[in-house]
């Protein structure tokens, strides 16, 4: 039995491409009209697989997109997440913490954070939180994440 985790995902260059850095899910013309962003291919399967295993999935981004906009885009792709932390909320919490980092997942109860930036991993080592770094170029990104998640034991 694996531990049930609160897992947070970064958005930019992790789930949402910056340009054409990875393949994306189908994006119909209606989505374009509604200004729904494209999402990394396999995101829905990965997130629903993790949820089926009993993990809770959250979004943790340092972008200022509104929570509503993020939730709406995810919903378009059939993805439902628990909490969404954007930069507005991140800053609010950081003002009360004396931590000099860009992200601090434990402040929101997240056990593991998934991000494209090695810098976040360095912060994780410094402030003792778990980060899974996924390169935008990693074609096996889903397996990379699942292997690391499964390595967290009770
Ligand atoms: Mg990023």
mmCIF file of N, CA and C in Angstrom, residues 9-137:
data_model
loop_
_atom_site.group_PDB
_atom_site.id
_atom_site.type_symbol
_atom_site.label_atom_id
_atom_site.label_comp_id
_atom_site.label_asym_id
_atom_site.label_seq_id
_atom_site.Cartn_x
_atom_site.Cartn_y
_atom_site.Cartn_z
ATOM 1 N N UNK A 9 1.200 20.413 -8.768
ATOM 2 C CA UNK A 9 1.821 20.586 -10.076
ATOM 3 C C UNK A 9 2.025 22.068 -10.363
ATOM 4 N N UNK A 10 3.198 22.372 -10.888
ATOM 5 C CA UNK A 10 3.460 23.683 -11.460
ATOM 6 C C UNK A 10 2.674 23.762 -12.780
ATOM 7 N N UNK A 11 2.427 24.969 -13.296
ATOM 8 C CA UNK A 11 1.757 25.069 -14.590
ATOM 9 C C UNK A 11 2.739 25.308 -15.740
ATOM 10 N N UNK A 12 3.416 26.464 -15.726
ATOM 11 C CA UNK A 12 4.209 26.849 -16.896
ATOM 12 C C UNK A 12 5.423 25.955 -17.124
ATOM 13 N N UNK A 13 5.465 25.387 -18.306
ATOM 14 C CA UNK A 13 6.529 24.458 -18.739
ATOM 15 C C UNK A 13 6.480 23.119 -18.007
ATOM 16 N N UNK A 14 5.409 22.926 -17.209
ATOM 17 C CA UNK A 14 5.202 21.606 -16.598
ATOM 18 C C UNK A 14 3.919 21.017 -17.195
ATOM 19 N N UNK A 15 2.786 21.705 -17.011
ATOM 20 C CA UNK A 15 1.532 21.235 -17.616
ATOM 21 C C UNK A 15 1.115 22.083 -18.826
ATOM 22 N N UNK A 16 1.526 23.356 -18.807
ATOM 23 C CA UNK A 16 1.160 24.260 -19.909
ATOM 24 C C UNK A 16 2.431 24.666 -20.644
ATOM 25 N N UNK A 17 2.468 24.457 -21.967
ATOM 26 C CA UNK A 17 3.712 24.742 -22.679
ATOM 27 C C UNK A 17 3.983 26.227 -22.856
ATOM 28 N N UNK A 18 5.256 26.538 -22.854
ATOM 29 C CA UNK A 18 5.702 27.876 -23.185
ATOM 30 C C UNK A 18 6.222 27.756 -24.616
ATOM 31 N N UNK A 19 5.334 28.015 -25.582
ATOM 32 C CA UNK A 19 5.709 27.769 -26.977
ATOM 33 C C UNK A 19 5.446 26.316 -27.324
ATOM 34 N N UNK A 20 6.365 25.720 -28.065
ATOM 35 C CA UNK A 20 6.124 24.346 -28.523
ATOM 36 C C UNK A 20 7.092 23.364 -27.867
ATOM 37 N N UNK A 21 7.259 23.458 -26.574
ATOM 38 C CA UNK A 21 8.270 22.610 -25.932
ATOM 39 C C UNK A 21 7.857 21.159 -25.719
ATOM 40 N N UNK A 22 6.543 20.890 -25.721
ATOM 41 C CA UNK A 22 6.109 19.497 -25.667
ATOM 42 C C UNK A 22 4.768 19.335 -26.387
ATOM 43 N N UNK A 23 4.405 18.085 -26.656
ATOM 44 C CA UNK A 23 3.142 17.801 -27.331
ATOM 45 C C UNK A 23 1.971 18.137 -26.416
ATOM 46 N N UNK A 24 0.860 18.538 -27.018
ATOM 47 C CA UNK A 24 -0.295 18.928 -26.200
ATOM 48 C C UNK A 24 -1.538 18.110 -26.555
ATOM 49 N N UNK A 25 -2.507 18.156 -25.656
ATOM 50 C CA UNK A 25 -3.787 17.481 -25.884
ATOM 51 C C UNK A 25 -4.533 18.224 -26.994
ATOM 52 N N UNK A 26 -5.512 17.540 -27.571
ATOM 53 C CA UNK A 26 -6.334 18.176 -28.617
ATOM 54 C C UNK A 26 -7.029 19.411 -28.054
ATOM 55 N N UNK A 27 -7.074 20.430 -28.878
ATOM 56 C CA UNK A 27 -7.552 21.737 -28.464
ATOM 57 C C UNK A 27 -8.474 22.219 -29.575
ATOM 58 N N UNK A 28 -9.768 22.122 -29.365
ATOM 59 C CA UNK A 28 -10.713 22.461 -30.428
ATOM 60 C C UNK A 28 -10.890 23.966 -30.579
ATOM 61 N N UNK A 29 -11.528 24.351 -31.686
ATOM 62 C CA UNK A 29 -11.643 25.788 -31.969
ATOM 63 C C UNK A 29 -12.432 26.521 -30.890
ATOM 64 N N UNK A 30 -13.391 25.807 -30.260
ATOM 65 C CA UNK A 30 -14.163 26.443 -29.190
ATOM 66 C C UNK A 30 -13.228 26.842 -28.045
ATOM 67 N N UNK A 31 -12.276 25.974 -27.751
ATOM 68 C CA UNK A 31 -11.331 26.263 -26.677
ATOM 69 C C UNK A 31 -10.504 27.498 -27.015
ATOM 70 N N UNK A 32 -10.168 27.613 -28.290
ATOM 71 C CA UNK A 32 -9.397 28.797 -28.708
ATOM 72 C C UNK A 32 -10.227 30.058 -28.510
ATOM 73 N N UNK A 33 -11.507 29.968 -28.878
ATOM 74 C CA UNK A 33 -12.397 31.124 -28.709
ATOM 75 C C UNK A 33 -12.512 31.481 -27.229
ATOM 76 N N UNK A 34 -12.608 30.469 -26.394
ATOM 77 C CA UNK A 34 -12.749 30.702 -24.947
ATOM 78 C C UNK A 34 -11.407 31.026 -24.276
ATOM 79 N N UNK A 35 -10.346 31.085 -25.086
ATOM 80 C CA UNK A 35 -8.992 31.391 -24.598
ATOM 81 C C UNK A 35 -8.514 30.374 -23.556
ATOM 82 N N UNK A 36 -8.867 29.114 -23.813
ATOM 83 C CA UNK A 36 -8.401 28.057 -22.929
ATOM 84 C C UNK A 36 -7.019 27.628 -23.404
ATOM 85 N N UNK A 37 -6.083 27.561 -22.487
ATOM 86 C CA UNK A 37 -4.718 27.244 -22.866
ATOM 87 C C UNK A 37 -4.562 25.769 -23.211
ATOM 88 N N UNK A 38 -3.524 25.477 -23.968
ATOM 89 C CA UNK A 38 -3.248 24.073 -24.295
ATOM 90 C C UNK A 38 -2.576 23.423 -23.092
ATOM 91 N N UNK A 39 -2.664 22.107 -23.057
ATOM 92 C CA UNK A 39 -2.138 21.383 -21.906
ATOM 93 C C UNK A 39 -1.300 20.201 -22.391
ATOM 94 N N UNK A 40 -0.299 19.845 -21.612
ATOM 95 C CA UNK A 40 0.634 18.788 -22.007
ATOM 96 C C UNK A 40 -0.078 17.461 -22.243
ATOM 97 N N UNK A 41 0.306 16.807 -23.316
ATOM 98 C CA UNK A 41 -0.309 15.530 -23.663
ATOM 99 C C UNK A 41 -0.107 14.519 -22.539
ATOM 100 N N UNK A 42 -1.192 13.887 -22.129
ATOM 101 C CA UNK A 42 -1.110 12.873 -21.076
ATOM 102 C C UNK A 42 -1.469 13.403 -19.698
ATOM 103 N N UNK A 43 -1.671 14.729 -19.583
ATOM 104 C CA UNK A 43 -1.964 15.320 -18.265
ATOM 105 C C UNK A 43 -3.201 14.699 -17.617
ATOM 106 N N UNK A 44 -4.251 14.544 -18.428
ATOM 107 C CA UNK A 44 -5.492 14.040 -17.858
ATOM 108 C C UNK A 44 -5.322 12.609 -17.346
ATOM 109 N N UNK A 45 -4.691 11.773 -18.152
ATOM 110 C CA UNK A 45 -4.476 10.373 -17.759
ATOM 111 C C UNK A 45 -3.613 10.315 -16.509
ATOM 112 N N UNK A 46 -2.527 11.058 -16.508
ATOM 113 C CA UNK A 46 -1.631 11.039 -15.354
ATOM 114 C C UNK A 46 -2.365 11.461 -14.084
ATOM 115 N N UNK A 47 -3.062 12.600 -14.167
ATOM 116 C CA UNK A 47 -3.733 13.123 -12.975
ATOM 117 C C UNK A 47 -4.847 12.191 -12.522
ATOM 118 N N UNK A 48 -5.620 11.629 -13.463
ATOM 119 C CA UNK A 48 -6.682 10.738 -12.994
ATOM 120 C C UNK A 48 -6.106 9.429 -12.458
ATOM 121 N N UNK A 49 -5.000 8.944 -13.013
ATOM 122 C CA UNK A 49 -4.364 7.740 -12.454
ATOM 123 C C UNK A 49 -3.922 7.990 -11.013
ATOM 124 N N UNK A 50 -3.325 9.139 -10.792
ATOM 125 C CA UNK A 50 -2.844 9.452 -9.436
ATOM 126 C C UNK A 50 -4.025 9.584 -8.466
ATOM 127 N N UNK A 51 -5.111 10.197 -8.955
ATOM 128 C CA UNK A 51 -6.297 10.348 -8.101
ATOM 129 C C UNK A 51 -6.918 8.992 -7.785
ATOM 130 N N UNK A 52 -6.890 8.092 -8.770
ATOM 131 C CA UNK A 52 -7.423 6.735 -8.539
ATOM 132 C C UNK A 52 -6.630 6.013 -7.464
ATOM 133 N N UNK A 53 -5.333 6.331 -7.376
ATOM 134 C CA UNK A 53 -4.486 5.715 -6.348
ATOM 135 C C UNK A 53 -4.719 6.345 -4.973
ATOM 136 N N UNK A 54 -5.581 7.361 -4.947
ATOM 137 C CA UNK A 54 -5.922 7.969 -3.666
ATOM 138 C C UNK A 54 -5.170 9.252 -3.345
ATOM 139 N N UNK A 55 -4.352 9.700 -4.277
ATOM 140 C CA UNK A 55 -3.613 10.948 -4.039
ATOM 141 C C UNK A 55 -4.515 12.145 -4.333
ATOM 142 N N UNK A 56 -4.191 13.268 -3.688
ATOM 143 C CA UNK A 56 -4.923 14.503 -3.979
ATOM 144 C C UNK A 56 -4.040 15.376 -4.863
ATOM 145 N N UNK A 57 -4.653 15.935 -5.895
ATOM 146 C CA UNK A 57 -3.881 16.728 -6.855
ATOM 147 C C UNK A 57 -4.238 18.208 -6.723
ATOM 148 N N UNK A 58 -3.180 19.027 -6.711
ATOM 149 C CA UNK A 58 -3.333 20.475 -6.557
ATOM 150 C C UNK A 58 -2.483 21.182 -7.614
ATOM 151 N N UNK A 59 -2.759 22.460 -7.809
ATOM 152 C CA UNK A 59 -1.936 23.291 -8.698
ATOM 153 C C UNK A 59 -1.229 24.323 -7.835
ATOM 154 N N UNK A 60 0.072 24.479 -8.084
ATOM 155 C CA UNK A 60 0.856 25.487 -7.355
ATOM 156 C C UNK A 60 1.709 26.221 -8.379
ATOM 157 N N UNK A 61 1.282 27.439 -8.696
ATOM 158 C CA UNK A 61 1.960 28.226 -9.733
ATOM 159 C C UNK A 61 2.345 29.596 -9.187
ATOM 160 N N UNK A 62 3.440 30.143 -9.699
ATOM 161 C CA UNK A 62 3.789 31.516 -9.327
ATOM 162 C C UNK A 62 3.329 32.475 -10.423
ATOM 163 N N UNK A 63 2.337 32.047 -11.205
ATOM 164 C CA UNK A 63 1.756 32.970 -12.179
ATOM 165 C C UNK A 63 0.543 33.636 -11.521
ATOM 166 N N UNK A 64 0.133 34.762 -12.100
ATOM 167 C CA UNK A 64 -1.000 35.507 -11.548
ATOM 168 C C UNK A 64 -2.326 35.157 -12.230
ATOM 169 N N UNK A 65 -2.358 34.061 -12.997
ATOM 170 C CA UNK A 65 -3.640 33.655 -13.576
ATOM 171 C C UNK A 65 -4.649 33.510 -12.433
ATOM 172 N N UNK A 66 -5.914 33.823 -12.735
ATOM 173 C CA UNK A 66 -6.915 33.675 -11.670
ATOM 174 C C UNK A 66 -7.216 32.194 -11.475
ATOM 175 N N UNK A 67 -7.646 31.865 -10.266
ATOM 176 C CA UNK A 67 -7.993 30.479 -9.966
ATOM 177 C C UNK A 67 -9.130 30.019 -10.867
ATOM 178 N N UNK A 68 -10.042 30.932 -11.123
ATOM 179 C CA UNK A 68 -11.191 30.611 -11.952
ATOM 180 C C UNK A 68 -10.763 30.216 -13.360
ATOM 181 N N UNK A 69 -9.832 30.987 -13.890
ATOM 182 C CA UNK A 69 -9.346 30.718 -15.240
ATOM 183 C C UNK A 69 -8.641 29.360 -15.294
ATOM 184 N N UNK A 70 -7.851 29.080 -14.279
ATOM 185 C CA UNK A 70 -7.118 27.807 -14.227
ATOM 186 C C UNK A 70 -8.101 26.646 -14.116
ATOM 187 N N UNK A 71 -9.062 26.784 -13.208
ATOM 188 C CA UNK A 71 -10.024 25.705 -12.987
ATOM 189 C C UNK A 71 -10.859 25.438 -14.255
ATOM 190 N N UNK A 72 -11.202 26.515 -14.937
ATOM 191 C CA UNK A 72 -11.996 26.389 -16.145
ATOM 192 C C UNK A 72 -11.217 25.655 -17.243
ATOM 193 N N UNK A 73 -9.941 25.998 -17.385
ATOM 194 C CA UNK A 73 -9.113 25.343 -18.404
ATOM 195 C C UNK A 73 -8.967 23.860 -18.079
ATOM 196 N N UNK A 74 -8.700 23.543 -16.819
ATOM 197 C CA UNK A 74 -8.534 22.133 -16.440
ATOM 198 C C UNK A 74 -9.825 21.363 -16.685
ATOM 199 N N UNK A 75 -10.937 22.006 -16.358
ATOM 200 C CA UNK A 75 -12.238 21.362 -16.528
ATOM 201 C C UNK A 75 -12.499 21.029 -18.000
ATOM 202 N N UNK A 76 -12.064 21.911 -18.866
ATOM 203 C CA UNK A 76 -12.231 21.677 -20.305
ATOM 204 C C UNK A 76 -11.579 20.344 -20.715
ATOM 205 N N UNK A 77 -10.460 20.031 -20.072
ATOM 206 C CA UNK A 77 -9.742 18.780 -20.387
ATOM 207 C C UNK A 77 -10.180 17.618 -19.481
ATOM 208 N N UNK A 78 -11.211 17.853 -18.679
ATOM 209 C CA UNK A 78 -11.719 16.788 -17.819
ATOM 210 C C UNK A 78 -10.890 16.566 -16.572
ATOM 211 N N UNK A 79 -10.148 17.583 -16.169
ATOM 212 C CA UNK A 79 -9.288 17.452 -14.988
ATOM 213 C C UNK A 79 -9.889 18.237 -13.829
ATOM 214 N N UNK A 80 -9.980 17.568 -12.683
ATOM 215 C CA UNK A 80 -10.485 18.224 -11.495
ATOM 216 C C UNK A 80 -9.373 18.194 -10.454
ATOM 217 N N UNK A 81 -9.066 19.343 -9.880
ATOM 218 C CA UNK A 81 -8.027 19.376 -8.850
ATOM 219 C C UNK A 81 -8.618 19.898 -7.548
ATOM 220 N N UNK A 82 -7.918 19.667 -6.460
ATOM 221 C CA UNK A 82 -8.390 20.149 -5.167
ATOM 222 C C UNK A 82 -8.089 21.643 -5.028
ATOM 223 N N UNK A 83 -6.898 21.967 -4.534
ATOM 224 C CA UNK A 83 -6.595 23.384 -4.329
ATOM 225 C C UNK A 83 -5.822 23.978 -5.500
ATOM 226 N N UNK A 84 -5.986 25.268 -5.686
ATOM 227 C CA UNK A 84 -5.169 25.995 -6.650
ATOM 228 C C UNK A 84 -4.506 27.142 -5.904
ATOM 229 N N UNK A 85 -3.187 27.157 -5.928
ATOM 230 C CA UNK A 85 -2.448 28.253 -5.313
ATOM 231 C C UNK A 85 -1.788 29.031 -6.446
ATOM 232 N N UNK A 86 -2.168 30.307 -6.582
ATOM 233 C CA UNK A 86 -1.519 31.149 -7.590
ATOM 234 C C UNK A 86 -0.581 32.125 -6.864
ATOM 235 N N UNK A 87 0.073 32.981 -7.624
ATOM 236 C CA UNK A 87 1.086 33.845 -6.993
ATOM 237 C C UNK A 87 0.474 34.813 -5.980
ATOM 238 N N UNK A 88 -0.778 35.191 -6.216
ATOM 239 C CA UNK A 88 -1.443 36.102 -5.284
ATOM 240 C C UNK A 88 -1.505 35.462 -3.893
ATOM 241 N N UNK A 89 -1.939 34.217 -3.866
ATOM 242 C CA UNK A 89 -2.059 33.520 -2.593
ATOM 243 C C UNK A 89 -0.688 33.148 -2.023
ATOM 244 N N UNK A 90 0.219 32.783 -2.927
ATOM 245 C CA UNK A 90 1.583 32.423 -2.516
ATOM 246 C C UNK A 90 2.244 33.586 -1.777
ATOM 247 N N UNK A 91 2.100 34.782 -2.332
ATOM 248 C CA UNK A 91 2.715 35.975 -1.719
ATOM 249 C C UNK A 91 2.112 36.290 -0.361
ATOM 250 N N UNK A 92 0.805 36.099 -0.286
ATOM 251 C CA UNK A 92 0.100 36.375 0.973
ATOM 252 C C UNK A 92 0.705 35.527 2.091
ATOM 253 N N UNK A 93 0.891 34.247 1.791
ATOM 254 C CA UNK A 93 1.441 33.326 2.786
ATOM 255 C C UNK A 93 2.920 33.632 3.050
ATOM 256 N N UNK A 94 3.644 33.981 1.985
ATOM 257 C CA UNK A 94 5.076 34.250 2.143
ATOM 258 C C UNK A 94 5.333 35.480 3.015
ATOM 259 N N UNK A 95 4.393 36.417 2.975
ATOM 260 C CA UNK A 95 4.561 37.606 3.806
ATOM 261 C C UNK A 95 4.554 37.267 5.286
ATOM 262 N N UNK A 96 3.879 36.157 5.618
ATOM 263 C CA UNK A 96 3.835 35.786 7.027
ATOM 264 C C UNK A 96 4.906 34.754 7.389
ATOM 265 N N UNK A 97 5.559 34.183 6.380
ATOM 266 C CA UNK A 97 6.628 33.210 6.637
ATOM 267 C C UNK A 97 7.960 33.918 6.421
ATOM 268 N N UNK A 98 8.976 33.467 7.127
ATOM 269 C CA UNK A 98 10.265 34.096 6.866
ATOM 270 C C UNK A 98 11.136 33.155 6.038
ATOM 271 N N UNK A 99 10.641 32.859 4.866
ATOM 272 C CA UNK A 99 11.366 31.941 3.997
ATOM 273 C C UNK A 99 11.680 32.646 2.687
ATOM 274 N N UNK A 100 12.953 32.571 2.307
ATOM 275 C CA UNK A 100 13.367 33.220 1.082
ATOM 276 C C UNK A 100 13.435 32.190 -0.047
ATOM 277 N N UNK A 101 12.282 31.915 -0.634
ATOM 278 C CA UNK A 101 12.197 30.943 -1.719
ATOM 279 C C UNK A 101 11.087 31.379 -2.662
ATOM 280 N N UNK A 102 11.023 30.779 -3.847
ATOM 281 C CA UNK A 102 9.936 31.130 -4.766
ATOM 282 C C UNK A 102 8.691 30.318 -4.447
ATOM 283 N N UNK A 103 8.931 29.065 -3.992
ATOM 284 C CA UNK A 103 7.803 28.199 -3.634
ATOM 285 C C UNK A 103 8.111 27.484 -2.327
ATOM 286 N N UNK A 104 7.069 27.257 -1.548
ATOM 287 C CA UNK A 104 7.235 26.515 -0.308
ATOM 288 C C UNK A 104 5.994 25.639 -0.103
ATOM 289 N N UNK A 105 5.962 24.478 -0.760
ATOM 290 C CA UNK A 105 4.771 23.622 -0.738
ATOM 291 C C UNK A 105 4.259 23.246 0.658
ATOM 292 N N UNK A 106 5.132 23.040 1.659
ATOM 293 C CA UNK A 106 4.591 22.660 2.977
ATOM 294 C C UNK A 106 3.640 23.709 3.564
ATOM 295 N N UNK A 107 3.768 24.958 3.147
ATOM 296 C CA UNK A 107 2.879 26.005 3.664
ATOM 297 C C UNK A 107 1.423 25.717 3.289
ATOM 298 N N UNK A 108 1.226 24.926 2.237
ATOM 299 C CA UNK A 108 -0.126 24.620 1.773
ATOM 300 C C UNK A 108 -0.491 23.154 1.999
ATOM 301 N N UNK A 109 0.354 22.466 2.712
ATOM 302 C CA UNK A 109 0.089 21.058 3.015
ATOM 303 C C UNK A 109 0.438 20.096 1.889
ATOM 304 N N UNK A 110 1.254 20.548 0.929
ATOM 305 C CA UNK A 110 1.611 19.668 -0.188
ATOM 306 C C UNK A 110 2.847 18.838 0.171
ATOM 307 N N UNK A 111 2.749 17.523 -0.060
ATOM 308 C CA UNK A 111 3.848 16.608 0.282
ATOM 309 C C UNK A 111 4.911 16.540 -0.805
ATOM 310 N N UNK A 112 4.479 16.662 -2.046
ATOM 311 C CA UNK A 112 5.402 16.572 -3.185
ATOM 312 C C UNK A 112 4.994 17.625 -4.205
ATOM 313 N N UNK A 113 5.978 18.334 -4.739
ATOM 314 C CA UNK A 113 5.682 19.322 -5.775
ATOM 315 C C UNK A 113 6.413 18.930 -7.057
ATOM 316 N N UNK A 114 5.704 19.061 -8.192
ATOM 317 C CA UNK A 114 6.268 18.700 -9.494
ATOM 318 C C UNK A 114 6.494 19.971 -10.303
ATOM 319 N N UNK A 115 7.721 20.159 -10.785
ATOM 320 C CA UNK A 115 8.100 21.442 -11.394
ATOM 321 C C UNK A 115 9.172 21.212 -12.451
ATOM 322 N N UNK A 116 9.262 22.129 -13.417
ATOM 323 C CA UNK A 116 10.317 22.018 -14.434
ATOM 324 C C UNK A 116 11.623 22.666 -13.981
ATOM 325 N N UNK A 117 11.589 23.455 -12.925
ATOM 326 C CA UNK A 117 12.780 24.224 -12.560
ATOM 327 C C UNK A 117 13.665 23.546 -11.523
ATOM 328 N N UNK A 118 14.928 23.402 -11.887
ATOM 329 C CA UNK A 118 15.908 22.836 -10.970
ATOM 330 C C UNK A 118 16.046 23.734 -9.724
ATOM 331 N N UNK A 119 15.819 25.032 -9.905
ATOM 332 C CA UNK A 119 15.911 25.963 -8.774
ATOM 333 C C UNK A 119 14.941 25.614 -7.655
ATOM 334 N N UNK A 120 13.785 25.122 -8.019
ATOM 335 C CA UNK A 120 12.788 24.738 -7.012
ATOM 336 C C UNK A 120 13.293 23.506 -6.247
ATOM 337 N N UNK A 121 13.991 22.633 -6.969
ATOM 338 C CA UNK A 121 14.572 21.458 -6.334
ATOM 339 C C UNK A 121 15.665 21.867 -5.334
ATOM 340 N N UNK A 122 16.423 22.866 -5.707
ATOM 341 C CA UNK A 122 17.473 23.386 -4.805
ATOM 342 C C UNK A 122 16.823 23.964 -3.546
ATOM 343 N N UNK A 123 15.723 24.689 -3.745
ATOM 344 C CA UNK A 123 14.975 25.214 -2.590
ATOM 345 C C UNK A 123 14.447 24.067 -1.728
ATOM 346 N N UNK A 124 14.004 23.011 -2.398
ATOM 347 C CA UNK A 124 13.502 21.838 -1.677
ATOM 348 C C UNK A 124 14.572 21.222 -0.794
ATOM 349 N N UNK A 125 15.799 21.157 -1.310
ATOM 350 C CA UNK A 125 16.897 20.607 -0.504
ATOM 351 C C UNK A 125 17.206 21.517 0.674
ATOM 352 N N UNK A 126 17.155 22.817 0.408
ATOM 353 C CA UNK A 126 17.481 23.793 1.442
ATOM 354 C C UNK A 126 16.421 23.839 2.541
ATOM 355 N N UNK A 127 15.146 23.807 2.142
ATOM 356 C CA UNK A 127 14.061 23.962 3.118
ATOM 357 C C UNK A 127 13.325 22.656 3.418
ATOM 358 N N UNK A 128 13.913 21.563 2.927
ATOM 359 C CA UNK A 128 13.402 20.246 3.276
ATOM 360 C C UNK A 128 11.966 19.957 2.809
ATOM 361 N N UNK A 129 11.751 20.101 1.499
ATOM 362 C CA UNK A 129 10.487 19.626 0.930
ATOM 363 C C UNK A 129 10.787 18.834 -0.353
ATOM 364 N N UNK A 130 9.831 17.988 -0.732
ATOM 365 C CA UNK A 130 10.038 17.066 -1.861
ATOM 366 C C UNK A 130 9.653 17.695 -3.192
ATOM 367 N N UNK A 131 10.578 17.593 -4.151
ATOM 368 C CA UNK A 131 10.322 18.117 -5.491
ATOM 369 C C UNK A 131 10.640 17.029 -6.512
ATOM 370 N N UNK A 132 9.780 16.895 -7.500
ATOM 371 C CA UNK A 132 10.089 16.041 -8.641
ATOM 372 C C UNK A 132 10.296 16.994 -9.809
ATOM 373 N N UNK A 133 11.512 17.005 -10.352
ATOM 374 C CA UNK A 133 11.794 17.879 -11.488
ATOM 375 C C UNK A 133 11.515 17.113 -12.772
ATOM 376 N N UNK A 134 10.694 17.726 -13.645
ATOM 377 C CA UNK A 134 10.389 17.118 -14.935
ATOM 378 C C UNK A 134 10.803 18.103 -16.023
ATOM 379 N N UNK A 135 11.697 17.663 -16.872
ATOM 380 C CA UNK A 135 12.132 18.518 -17.978
ATOM 381 C C UNK A 135 11.015 18.614 -19.027
ATOM 382 N N UNK A 136 10.838 19.796 -19.636
ATOM 383 C CA UNK A 136 9.843 19.909 -20.715
ATOM 384 C C UNK A 136 10.137 18.922 -21.857
ATOM 385 N N UNK A 137 11.406 18.576 -22.033
ATOM 386 C CA UNK A 137 11.796 17.672 -23.129
ATOM 387 C C UNK A 137 11.625 16.192 -22.771
#
